[in-house]
Short mmCIF file of C-alpha atoms in Angstrom, two decimals:
data_model
loop_
_atom_site.label_atom_id
_atom_site.label_comp_id
_atom_site.label_asym_id
_atom_site.label_seq_id
_atom_site.Cartn_x
_atom_site.Cartn_y
_atom_site.Cartn_z
CA UNK U 1 -3.06 18.84 3.01
CA UNK U 2 -6.26 17.29 1.77
CA UNK U 3 -8.90 15.96 4.06
CA UNK U 4 -11.36 13.42 2.76
CA UNK U 5 -14.64 13.53 4.60
CA UNK U 6 -16.44 10.32 5.40
CA UNK U 7 -19.58 9.50 3.47
CA UNK U 8 -23.02 9.15 4.98
CA UNK U 9 -23.65 9.23 8.71
CA UNK U 10 -20.85 10.36 10.97
CA UNK U 11 -19.51 6.92 11.51
CA UNK U 12 -16.37 5.31 10.28
CA UNK U 13 -12.62 5.44 10.29
CA UNK U 14 -10.21 8.35 10.09
CA UNK U 15 -7.07 7.37 8.27
CA UNK U 16 -3.92 9.35 7.52
CA UNK U 17 -2.61 7.90 4.24
CA UNK U 18 0.51 8.84 2.27
CA UNK U 19 0.30 10.14 -1.22
CA UNK U 20 2.61 9.27 -4.10
CA UNK U 21 3.04 6.29 -6.40
CA UNK U 22 0.56 3.97 -4.76
CA UNK U 23 -2.58 6.05 -4.38
CA UNK U 24 -5.41 4.58 -6.47
CA UNK U 25 -6.90 6.64 -9.26
CA UNK U 26 -10.37 6.13 -7.90
CA UNK U 27 -9.53 8.08 -4.76
CA UNK U 28 -7.04 10.56 -6.14
CA UNK U 29 -8.48 11.84 -9.39
CA UNK U 30 -12.20 11.63 -8.87
CA UNK U 31 -12.73 15.36 -8.56
CA UNK U 32 -11.63 18.61 -6.93
CA UNK U 33 -9.93 18.17 -3.57
CA UNK U 34 -12.80 19.69 -1.59
CA UNK U 35 -15.27 17.28 -3.24
CA UNK U 36 -13.27 14.08 -2.88
CA UNK U 37 -14.85 11.62 -0.52
CA UNK U 38 -13.76 8.97 1.90
CA UNK U 39 -15.06 5.57 0.98
CA UNK U 40 -17.77 3.34 2.41
CA UNK U 41 -17.03 -0.15 1.23
CA UNK U 42 -19.84 -2.34 -0.05
CA UNK U 43 -19.35 -5.96 -1.00
CA UNK U 44 -20.80 -6.89 -4.38
CA UNK U 45 -24.20 -8.09 -3.18
CA UNK U 46 -24.09 -7.21 0.51
CA UNK U 47 -23.92 -3.60 1.64
CA UNK U 48 -22.43 -3.35 5.14
CA UNK U 49 -24.06 -0.69 7.31
CA UNK U 50 -21.90 2.03 8.91
CA UNK U 51 -20.67 0.47 12.10
CA UNK U 52 -18.30 2.84 13.87
CA UNK U 53 -19.79 5.34 16.28
CA UNK U 54 -16.99 7.86 15.77
CA UNK U 55 -15.20 8.77 12.52
CA UNK U 56 -11.76 7.19 12.49
CA UNK U 57 -8.97 9.41 11.10
CA UNK U 58 -6.32 7.58 9.11
CA UNK U 59 -3.04 9.01 7.84
CA UNK U 60 -1.33 7.13 5.05
CA UNK U 61 1.51 7.73 2.61
CA UNK U 62 3.52 6.22 -0.22
CA UNK U 63 6.94 6.48 -1.81
CA UNK U 64 7.98 4.05 -4.54
CA UNK U 65 11.22 3.38 -2.62
CA UNK U 66 9.31 2.62 0.58
CA UNK U 67 8.13 -0.91 1.24
CA UNK U 68 5.61 0.33 3.84
CA UNK U 69 3.06 0.77 1.07
CA UNK U 70 2.19 -2.92 1.28
CA UNK U 71 1.42 -2.49 4.99
CA UNK U 72 -0.64 0.59 4.25
CA UNK U 73 -2.66 -1.26 1.63
CA UNK U 74 -3.35 -4.05 4.10
CA UNK U 75 -4.79 -1.57 6.60
CA UNK U 76 -6.91 0.23 4.02
CA UNK U 77 -8.22 -3.04 2.62
CA UNK U 78 -9.16 -4.34 6.08
CA UNK U 79 -11.10 -1.13 6.75
CA UNK U 80 -12.79 -1.35 3.36
CA UNK U 81 -13.67 -5.04 3.67
CA UNK U 82 -15.27 -4.40 7.06
CA UNK U 83 -17.46 -1.67 5.56
CA UNK U 84 -16.16 1.17 7.73
CA UNK U 85 -16.50 4.82 6.79
CA UNK U 86 -13.28 6.76 7.24
CA UNK U 87 -11.79 10.21 6.99
CA UNK U 88 -8.45 10.20 5.20
CA UNK U 89 -5.51 12.57 5.30
CA UNK U 90 -2.75 12.15 2.74
CA UNK U 91 0.78 12.49 4.10
CA UNK U 92 3.16 13.17 1.23
CA UNK U 93 6.40 11.29 1.84
CA UNK U 94 8.22 12.87 -1.14
CA UNK U 95 7.49 16.29 0.40
CA UNK U 96 8.61 15.02 3.85
CA UNK U 97 5.28 15.77 5.51
CA UNK U 98 5.91 12.77 7.78
CA UNK U 99 8.79 14.75 9.33
CA UNK U 100 6.69 17.80 10.14
CA UNK U 101 5.97 18.54 13.84
CA UNK U 102 2.21 17.91 13.58
CA UNK U 103 2.82 14.37 12.30
CA UNK U 104 5.73 13.57 14.62
CA UNK U 105 3.51 14.45 17.57
CA UNK U 106 1.34 11.53 16.45
CA UNK U 107 4.16 9.16 15.54
CA UNK U 108 7.80 9.76 16.43
CA UNK U 109 8.73 6.88 14.16
CA UNK U 110 7.73 9.03 11.14
CA UNK U 111 5.92 6.06 9.62
CA UNK U 112 2.55 5.58 7.99
CA UNK U 113 -0.18 4.51 8.31
CA UNK U 114 -1.52 6.01 11.54
CA UNK U 115 -5.06 5.51 12.80
CA UNK U 116 -6.88 7.76 15.27
CA UNK U 117 -10.02 6.51 16.98
CA UNK U 118 -11.41 8.29 20.00
CA UNK U 119 -8.39 8.69 22.31
CA UNK U 120 -6.36 5.97 20.59
CA UNK U 121 -3.49 6.73 18.22
CA UNK U 122 -2.04 3.58 16.64
CA UNK U 123 0.84 3.50 14.17
CA UNK U 124 1.97 -0.13 13.94
CA UNK U 125 0.06 -1.70 11.05
CA UNK U 126 -0.32 -5.10 12.75
CA UNK U 127 -1.74 -3.39 15.82
CA UNK U 128 -4.05 -1.29 13.64
CA UNK U 129 -5.46 -4.41 11.97
CA UNK U 130 -5.96 -6.15 15.32
CA UNK U 131 -7.57 -3.03 16.82
CA UNK U 132 -10.01 -2.59 13.93
CA UNK U 133 -10.97 -6.28 13.94
CA UNK U 134 -11.43 -6.31 17.72
CA UNK U 135 -13.22 -2.96 18.04
CA UNK U 136 -15.64 -2.97 15.12
CA UNK U 137 -17.97 -5.95 15.43
CA UNK U 138 -21.67 -6.57 15.08
CA UNK U 139 -24.38 -8.02 12.90
CA UNK U 140 -23.58 -5.85 9.87
CA UNK U 141 -19.80 -5.89 10.25
CA UNK U 142 -17.70 -8.39 8.33
CA UNK U 143 -15.45 -10.47 10.59
CA UNK U 144 -12.10 -11.20 8.96
CA UNK U 145 -10.87 -13.53 11.72
CA UNK U 146 -12.61 -16.92 12.03
CA UNK U 147 -13.76 -18.24 15.38
CA UNK U 148 -10.90 -18.91 17.79
CA UNK U 149 -10.10 -22.62 17.99
CA UNK U 150 -11.39 -23.43 14.51
CA UNK U 151 -9.10 -24.89 11.80
CA UNK U 152 -9.70 -21.75 9.74
CA UNK U 153 -8.46 -19.52 12.58
CA UNK U 154 -5.23 -21.53 12.84
CA UNK U 155 -4.72 -21.25 9.07
CA UNK U 156 -5.21 -17.48 9.11
CA UNK U 157 -2.61 -17.11 11.88
CA UNK U 158 -0.21 -19.35 9.97
CA UNK U 159 -0.45 -17.43 6.72
CA UNK U 160 -0.46 -14.05 8.42
CA UNK U 161 2.89 -14.94 9.99
CA UNK U 162 4.22 -16.34 6.70
CA UNK U 163 3.24 -13.28 4.64
CA UNK U 164 4.40 -10.80 7.28
CA UNK U 165 7.84 -12.42 7.21
CA UNK U 166 8.39 -11.68 3.50
CA UNK U 167 11.22 -9.09 3.10
CA UNK U 168 9.16 -6.63 1.07
CA UNK U 169 11.74 -3.87 1.53
CA UNK U 170 14.41 -6.07 -0.06
CA UNK U 171 12.12 -6.93 -3.00
CA UNK U 172 11.35 -3.24 -3.46
CA UNK U 173 14.92 -1.94 -3.37
CA UNK U 174 16.22 -4.91 -5.35
CA UNK U 175 13.68 -4.48 -8.16
CA UNK U 176 14.40 -0.75 -8.34
CA UNK U 177 18.17 -1.28 -8.46
CA UNK U 178 18.02 -4.29 -10.80
CA UNK U 179 15.11 -3.78 -13.21
CA UNK U 180 16.60 -6.46 -15.47
CA UNK U 181 15.13 -9.02 -13.06
CA UNK U 182 11.59 -7.68 -13.53
CA UNK U 183 9.01 -7.64 -16.32
CA UNK U 184 6.56 -4.78 -16.91
CA UNK U 185 7.45 -3.08 -13.63
CA UNK U 186 5.28 -0.10 -12.66
CA UNK U 187 8.21 1.66 -11.01
CA UNK U 188 9.36 4.72 -13.03
CA UNK U 189 12.68 4.17 -14.78
CA UNK U 190 14.25 7.24 -13.21
CA UNK U 191 13.83 5.61 -9.78
CA UNK U 192 16.92 3.47 -10.37
CA UNK U 193 19.07 6.51 -11.14
CA UNK U 194 17.61 8.38 -8.17
CA UNK U 195 18.27 5.66 -5.63
CA UNK U 196 21.77 5.07 -7.00
CA UNK U 197 22.46 8.79 -6.64
CA UNK U 198 21.41 8.55 -3.00
CA UNK U 199 23.71 5.57 -2.51
CA UNK U 200 26.65 7.37 -4.11
CA UNK U 201 26.15 10.41 -1.88
CA UNK U 202 25.13 8.51 1.24
CA UNK U 203 28.43 8.72 3.12
CA UNK U 204 28.86 12.43 2.42
CA UNK U 205 25.25 13.23 3.30
CA UNK U 206 25.40 11.33 6.59
CA UNK U 207 28.64 13.09 7.55
CA UNK U 208 26.93 16.42 6.92
CA UNK U 209 23.99 15.40 9.07
CA UNK U 210 26.35 14.38 11.88
CA UNK U 211 27.80 17.90 11.98
CA UNK U 212 24.60 19.88 11.67
CA UNK U 213 23.23 21.27 14.89
CA UNK U 214 19.52 21.14 14.20
CA UNK U 215 17.10 19.69 16.74
CA UNK U 216 15.17 17.67 14.16
CA UNK U 217 18.33 15.78 13.19
CA UNK U 218 18.47 13.82 16.41
CA UNK U 219 20.53 10.70 17.00
CA UNK U 220 17.54 8.35 16.48
CA UNK U 221 16.92 9.95 13.08
CA UNK U 222 20.58 9.60 12.07
CA UNK U 223 20.62 6.01 13.28
CA UNK U 224 17.52 5.25 11.24
CA UNK U 225 19.03 6.79 8.09
CA UNK U 226 22.28 4.87 8.51
CA UNK U 227 20.39 1.58 8.93
CA UNK U 228 18.33 2.36 5.83
CA UNK U 229 21.40 3.03 3.70
CA UNK U 230 23.05 -0.17 4.98
CA UNK U 231 19.89 -2.07 4.06
CA UNK U 232 19.80 -0.65 0.54
CA UNK U 233 23.47 -1.51 0.01
CA UNK U 234 22.71 -5.09 1.04
CA UNK U 235 19.70 -5.19 -1.27
CA UNK U 236 21.90 -4.03 -4.16
CA UNK U 237 23.65 -7.41 -4.08
CA UNK U 238 22.28 -9.42 -7.03
CA UNK U 239 23.14 -12.78 -5.48
CA UNK U 240 21.26 -11.82 -2.30
CA UNK U 241 18.28 -10.67 -4.35
CA UNK U 242 18.19 -13.91 -6.33
CA UNK U 243 18.37 -15.87 -3.07
CA UNK U 244 15.36 -14.14 -1.49
CA UNK U 245 13.41 -14.33 -4.75
CA UNK U 246 14.05 -18.07 -4.72
CA UNK U 247 12.67 -18.20 -1.18
CA UNK U 248 9.66 -16.18 -2.36
CA UNK U 249 9.02 -18.84 -5.00
CA UNK U 250 8.90 -21.50 -2.27
CA UNK U 251 6.40 -19.46 -0.24
CA UNK U 252 4.20 -19.04 -3.31
CA UNK U 253 4.48 -22.79 -3.98
CA UNK U 254 3.17 -23.41 -0.46
CA UNK U 255 0.26 -21.04 -1.04
CA UNK U 256 -0.47 -22.66 -4.40
CA UNK U 257 -0.63 -26.05 -2.68
CA UNK U 258 -2.92 -24.66 0.04
CA UNK U 259 -5.30 -23.26 -2.57
CA UNK U 260 -5.32 -26.66 -4.29
CA UNK U 261 -6.28 -28.27 -0.95
CA UNK U 262 -9.26 -25.93 -0.68
CA UNK U 263 -10.40 -27.02 -4.15
CA UNK U 264 -10.23 -30.71 -3.25
CA UNK U 265 -11.88 -30.23 0.16
CA UNK U 266 -14.82 -28.33 -1.28
CA UNK U 267 -15.21 -30.13 -4.61
CA UNK U 268 -18.85 -30.10 -5.69
CA UNK U 269 -19.85 -27.46 -3.15
CA UNK U 270 -21.22 -24.11 -4.23
CA UNK U 271 -18.90 -21.73 -2.44
CA UNK U 272 -16.14 -19.37 -3.47
CA UNK U 273 -12.79 -20.76 -2.39
CA UNK U 274 -10.26 -18.64 -0.53
CA UNK U 275 -6.95 -19.38 1.12
CA UNK U 276 -8.31 -20.69 4.43
CA UNK U 277 -11.75 -21.92 3.40
CA UNK U 278 -15.02 -20.73 1.87
CA UNK U 279 -15.02 -17.48 3.87
CA UNK U 280 -12.93 -14.46 2.89
CA UNK U 281 -10.51 -13.75 5.76
CA UNK U 282 -7.62 -11.56 6.82
CA UNK U 283 -5.24 -14.04 5.18
CA UNK U 284 -6.84 -13.25 1.80
CA UNK U 285 -6.49 -9.50 2.41
CA UNK U 286 -2.79 -9.90 3.19
CA UNK U 287 -2.18 -12.21 0.23
CA UNK U 288 -4.05 -9.89 -2.13
CA UNK U 289 -2.03 -6.86 -0.98
CA UNK U 290 1.21 -8.83 -1.31
CA UNK U 291 0.43 -9.96 -4.86
CA UNK U 292 -0.57 -6.42 -5.80
CA UNK U 293 2.81 -5.17 -4.57
CA UNK U 294 4.69 -7.92 -6.42
CA UNK U 295 2.84 -7.04 -9.62
CA UNK U 296 3.72 -3.37 -9.12
CA UNK U 297 7.38 -4.38 -8.81
CA UNK U 298 7.24 -6.39 -12.04
CA UNK U 299 7.35 -9.92 -10.59
CA UNK U 300 3.88 -11.24 -11.47
CA UNK U 301 4.77 -12.61 -14.90
CA UNK U 302 7.54 -14.71 -13.39
CA UNK U 303 5.61 -16.07 -10.42
CA UNK U 304 2.03 -16.68 -11.54
CA UNK U 305 1.06 -15.07 -14.84
CA UNK U 306 3.26 -17.56 -16.72
CA UNK U 307 0.82 -20.33 -15.81
CA UNK U 308 3.14 -21.95 -13.27
CA UNK U 309 0.73 -21.33 -10.37
CA UNK U 310 -2.83 -21.39 -11.78
CA UNK U 311 -4.55 -21.36 -8.38
CA UNK U 312 -2.61 -18.25 -7.37
CA UNK U 313 -3.45 -16.58 -10.67
CA UNK U 314 -7.14 -17.40 -10.22
CA UNK U 315 -7.01 -16.07 -6.65
CA UNK U 316 -5.48 -12.76 -7.75
CA UNK U 317 -8.02 -12.31 -10.54
CA UNK U 318 -10.91 -12.95 -8.13
CA UNK U 319 -9.58 -10.79 -5.31
CA UNK U 320 -9.12 -7.86 -7.70
CA UNK U 321 -12.82 -8.06 -8.58
CA UNK U 322 -13.92 -7.52 -4.98
CA UNK U 323 -15.49 -4.15 -4.36
CA UNK U 324 -13.06 -3.26 -1.57
CA UNK U 325 -10.00 -4.03 -3.68
CA UNK U 326 -11.30 -2.08 -6.67
CA UNK U 327 -12.15 0.87 -4.44
CA UNK U 328 -8.85 0.98 -2.58
CA UNK U 329 -6.43 -0.11 -5.30
CA UNK U 330 -8.16 1.05 -8.47
CA UNK U 331 -6.55 0.06 -11.76
CA UNK U 332 -2.90 -0.77 -11.17
CA UNK U 333 -1.96 0.77 -14.51
CA UNK U 334 -3.20 4.23 -13.49
CA UNK U 335 -0.98 4.40 -10.41
CA UNK U 336 1.45 6.85 -12.01
CA UNK U 337 -1.17 9.41 -13.00
CA UNK U 338 -3.14 9.13 -9.79
CA UNK U 339 -0.10 9.76 -7.62
CA UNK U 340 2.09 12.27 -9.44
CA UNK U 341 -0.51 14.84 -10.45
CA UNK U 342 -2.04 15.45 -6.98
CA UNK U 343 1.44 15.85 -5.48
CA UNK U 344 2.48 18.28 -8.20
CA UNK U 345 -0.50 20.50 -7.41
CA UNK U 346 0.25 20.27 -3.69
CA UNK U 347 3.80 21.40 -4.36
CA UNK U 348 2.56 24.36 -6.38
CA UNK U 349 0.13 25.26 -3.61
CA UNK U 350 2.93 25.17 -1.05
CA UNK U 351 5.37 27.19 -3.20
CA UNK U 352 3.35 29.18 -5.74
CA UNK U 353 5.39 29.92 -8.89
CA UNK U 354 5.23 33.05 -11.00
CA UNK U 355 2.47 33.43 -13.60
CA UNK U 356 4.84 32.25 -16.32
CA UNK U 357 6.06 29.38 -14.16
CA UNK U 358 2.51 28.34 -13.32
CA UNK U 359 1.48 28.42 -16.98
CA UNK U 360 4.51 26.36 -17.93
CA UNK U 361 3.82 23.86 -15.15
CA UNK U 362 0.15 23.47 -16.08
CA UNK U 363 1.07 22.95 -19.71
CA UNK U 364 3.73 20.41 -18.78
CA UNK U 365 1.34 18.51 -16.51
CA UNK U 366 -1.28 18.44 -19.23
CA UNK U 367 1.23 17.16 -21.75
CA UNK U 368 2.60 14.53 -19.39
CA UNK U 369 -0.91 13.44 -18.51
CA UNK U 370 -1.89 13.05 -22.16
CA UNK U 371 1.23 11.09 -23.14
CA UNK U 372 1.05 8.91 -20.02
CA UNK U 373 -2.59 8.08 -20.82
CA UNK U 374 -1.74 7.39 -24.46
CA UNK U 375 1.18 5.14 -23.47
CA UNK U 376 -0.83 3.15 -20.94
CA UNK U 377 -3.76 2.79 -23.33
CA UNK U 378 -1.49 1.57 -26.11
CA UNK U 379 0.38 -0.86 -23.87
CA UNK U 380 -2.39 -2.32 -21.75
CA UNK U 381 -5.78 -1.75 -23.41
#
């Protein structure tokens, strides 16, 4: 498992991230594992000083079938926007590292992200965000929550609640199972076949688990798996998917109208307009992460890139140019390369193949890398 050391003075955040389809190229492919660095976030013209007295470990992970990636991105973006230095550990969900004893001792819920700061271990992403905002303050630290009692503070709370309520898991499973409803989705085509295979075998697999006498297959784990399969079956319903996508359109209409209000309120003033005012806040982080996820799923062309919501489109273009977003998210079109290759090497390291097998694997990876780069360049550049 890789460990990314924090940059600069020993101050910052330790973060255990997951590794798969959502890890940005900038953090995954920048060099050999032992040379890869954690990130100190600097806003375009203002460089925040390191502000945490103890490195904060963060564990994070990603699976294209797992909607938790949006939550993980929110946490990483908050840390980056505040200018914190962190140490990262990738937890590979496809290789089930989140079920290993060392991780379960930190989080019995087997979920990422997890943050460790001093004696505190926090795994709920909302609690992580609140903890980071409350704990790391000072002259050189960006505050993402406006002053309590101000109109901006009330707006941030309103839009945080609104965005948190979006059924991202349903969007994720629905777009995987029904790619015909998406345009230019970043999800690999084989994902649909893979998740349908799991659905077809779900009943048999769960019956096997019920009869196995292994301590790690406890009742809570079985219950969680059964709930997940029931969820996916519900999300496979096209009429249900169309219903929640219609509700998503109404939420985005509300945000479009709010952005228009900001334009009218600040007409003639020299300030960059964000969702809740001239200052960049937590609401903008959450909205940016949500739009990034929707674009990954192939929904951006339908909901804002078609010109139907120009304020939302302008917001997304501006938020992607922020240093923190570029550092954490990288180029959305390089997601495939940045996630698959590191995991392939980790798998080889865990189960070393024969010389012939290793040579074949290296050649295959090189070929896949070349053709993936060629395809992306031809399609998007």
